[in-house]
Amino acid sequence: MSDSLEPVLAQLAERLAQEAARRYRIGADQARERIERTWRSHQALRALAGKTPSPRALARTRLYRQAASQAKKDIYYRLRRYRPQSDEFSTGLERLRRAVADADCQAACEALARAHASTAERWPDLDGFLERTQPVWGDCATLLDLGCGLMPLLFPFDRVGGRLRRYVACDRDARCIEAVNARSQVPSGVLEGRVWDIDDGWQALEAQTGIQHYDAAFLLKLVPVVARQQPRLLAALADAPADWLVVTGSRQALARRQDISRRERAVVGSFAKRYGLVVESQFETPSEFGLVMRGT
Ligand SMILES: C[S@@+](CC[C@H](N)C(=O)[O-])C[C@H]1O[C@@H](n2cnc3c(N)ncnc32)[C@H](O)[C@@H]1O
């Protein structure tokens, strides 16, 4: 079959893409490309489209309805994924590993971080985020980044001079940690990525790093995720071994065009209340809100 979709199918792809763009955080062009790419290899649907005179008639068929529903699900679940699919991630990681010059390394870090849902969301407000959190990280000698994702790839090590001695970044996602450990334009020995699950406990982390207590810990967009997926681990998070905790949440849903600030604020607020953590200050960027709490 030819590579361009049958006209009736192309019209329906356009309509579906517009609908997806209204509902989800994706542009219509990108949604259409994804839908068309999938439908190009759907032989049965294309054969039916070739025999069906109008988009309206095709839209009523069961085969089309199934394909449309699958296309919407694909878009939704792809948007909900934190990290890009394997191939895309591997290519980015390889580029980062090969980067020698600072500028190449920075470009590779940015590209990877912009492909991870959490850092991609933060990217347009990164300067604002760093400025608002600098009162905490600016004076740290030791910083712990829990459930770090790819944030360590965007951390401005050049702005902390020699003060920061250790930035320990941990996540249960081993691929993220591979990327963190591939970042080379950081003074030697400062950044270390560790594969670690909250469930492993603080002693297991200490055994890996030799650090008992940190000046501050980042829990960026972590508490709402843990509250949803593994609420029993919240008590451990509240016990993070640091003087200060920077706890943030998202203001926008990952996939849907939906403001979730109220819900996420409630989760973070009840985390502080339940575990007796004192909130010292709050901040906000267009995509994220944060509470700075005293650690235990
Ligand atoms: C929403 S992402 C936030 C990533 C990063 N902190 C940021 O804001 O850019 C949540 C991260 O927490 C990690 N995570 C979730 N549950 C975890 C657990 N039990 N132990 C360790 N990491 C966890 C996920 O792998 C993911 O990278």
PDB file of C-alpha atoms and ligand atoms in Angstrom, residues 82 116 118-119 122 146-149 151 171-173 196-198 220-222 225-226 230 233, ligand 1:
ATOM      1  CA  TYR A  82       8.290   9.982  32.435  1.00  0.00           C
ATOM      2  CA  HIS A 116      11.746  13.365  30.359  1.00  0.00           C
ATOM      3  CA  SER A 118       9.153  16.038  34.671  1.00  0.00           C
ATOM      4  CA  THR A 119      12.139  18.046  33.494  1.00  0.00           C
ATOM      5  CA  ARG A 122      10.094  22.442  34.238  1.00  0.00           C
ATOM      6  CA  LEU A 146      15.397  11.818  45.871  1.00  0.00           C
ATOM      7  CA  GLY A 147      13.545  10.325  42.892  1.00  0.00           C
ATOM      8  CA  CYS A 148      15.820  12.601  40.867  1.00  0.00           C
ATOM      9  CA  GLY A 149      14.718  11.589  37.359  1.00  0.00           C
ATOM     10  CA  MET A 151      17.001  16.870  37.111  1.00  0.00           C
ATOM     11  CA  ASP A 171      16.141   6.980  41.718  1.00  0.00           C
ATOM     12  CA  ARG A 172      14.835   3.461  41.287  1.00  0.00           C
ATOM     13  CA  ASP A 173      14.987   4.017  37.528  1.00  0.00           C
ATOM     14  CA  TRP A 196      18.017   3.261  45.129  1.00  0.00           C
ATOM     15  CA  ASP A 197      14.389   2.677  46.021  1.00  0.00           C
ATOM     16  CA  ILE A 198      12.804   4.497  48.961  1.00  0.00           C
ATOM     17  CA  LEU A 220      10.779  17.262  43.415  1.00  0.00           C
ATOM     18  CA  LYS A 221       7.375  16.070  42.217  1.00  0.00           C
ATOM     19  CA  LEU A 222       7.994  12.934  44.242  1.00  0.00           C
ATOM     20  CA  VAL A 225       3.712  10.168  42.950  1.00  0.00           C
ATOM     21  CA  VAL A 226       4.556   8.158  46.050  1.00  0.00           C
ATOM     22  CA  GLN A 230       3.164   3.562  47.362  1.00  0.00           C
ATOM     23  CA  LEU A 233       6.610   4.880  51.825  1.00  0.00           C
TER      24      LEU A 233
HETATM   25  C1  LIG B   1       7.550  12.704  38.755  1.00  0.00           C
HETATM   26  S1  LIG B   1       9.158  12.047  38.588  1.00  0.00           S
HETATM   27  C2  LIG B   1      10.097  13.416  39.213  1.00  0.00           C
HETATM   28  C3  LIG B   1      11.526  13.415  38.719  1.00  0.00           C
HETATM   29  C4  LIG B   1      12.391  14.567  39.254  1.00  0.00           C
HETATM   30  N1  LIG B   1      12.397  14.610  40.704  1.00  0.00           N
HETATM   31  C5  LIG B   1      11.926  15.886  38.708  1.00  0.00           C
HETATM   32  O1  LIG B   1      11.119  16.565  39.368  1.00  0.00           O
HETATM   33  O2  LIG B   1      12.355  16.260  37.603  1.00  0.00           O
HETATM   34  C6  LIG B   1       9.203  10.906  39.919  1.00  0.00           C
HETATM   35  C7  LIG B   1      10.503  10.130  39.996  1.00  0.00           C
HETATM   36  O3  LIG B   1      10.482   9.401  41.204  1.00  0.00           O
HETATM   37  C8  LIG B   1      11.012   8.123  40.976  1.00  0.00           C
HETATM   38  N2  LIG B   1      10.421   7.222  41.970  1.00  0.00           N
HETATM   39  C9  LIG B   1       9.122   6.906  42.149  1.00  0.00           C
HETATM   40  N3  LIG B   1       8.964   6.028  43.161  1.00  0.00           N
HETATM   41  C10 LIG B   1      10.215   5.792  43.647  1.00  0.00           C
HETATM   42  C11 LIG B   1      10.717   4.956  44.683  1.00  0.00           C
HETATM   43  N4  LIG B   1       9.909   4.171  45.409  1.00  0.00           N
HETATM   44  N5  LIG B   1      12.033   4.951  44.912  1.00  0.00           N
HETATM   45  C12 LIG B   1      12.874   5.711  44.176  1.00  0.00           C
HETATM   46  N6  LIG B   1      12.468   6.516  43.159  1.00  0.00           N
HETATM   47  C13 LIG B   1      11.138   6.553  42.905  1.00  0.00           C
HETATM   48  C14 LIG B   1      10.568   7.781  39.553  1.00  0.00           C
HETATM   49  O4  LIG B   1      11.392   6.774  39.000  1.00  0.00           O
HETATM   50  C15 LIG B   1      10.696   9.135  38.875  1.00  0.00           C
HETATM   51  O5  LIG B   1      11.964   9.300  38.306  1.00  0.00           O
END
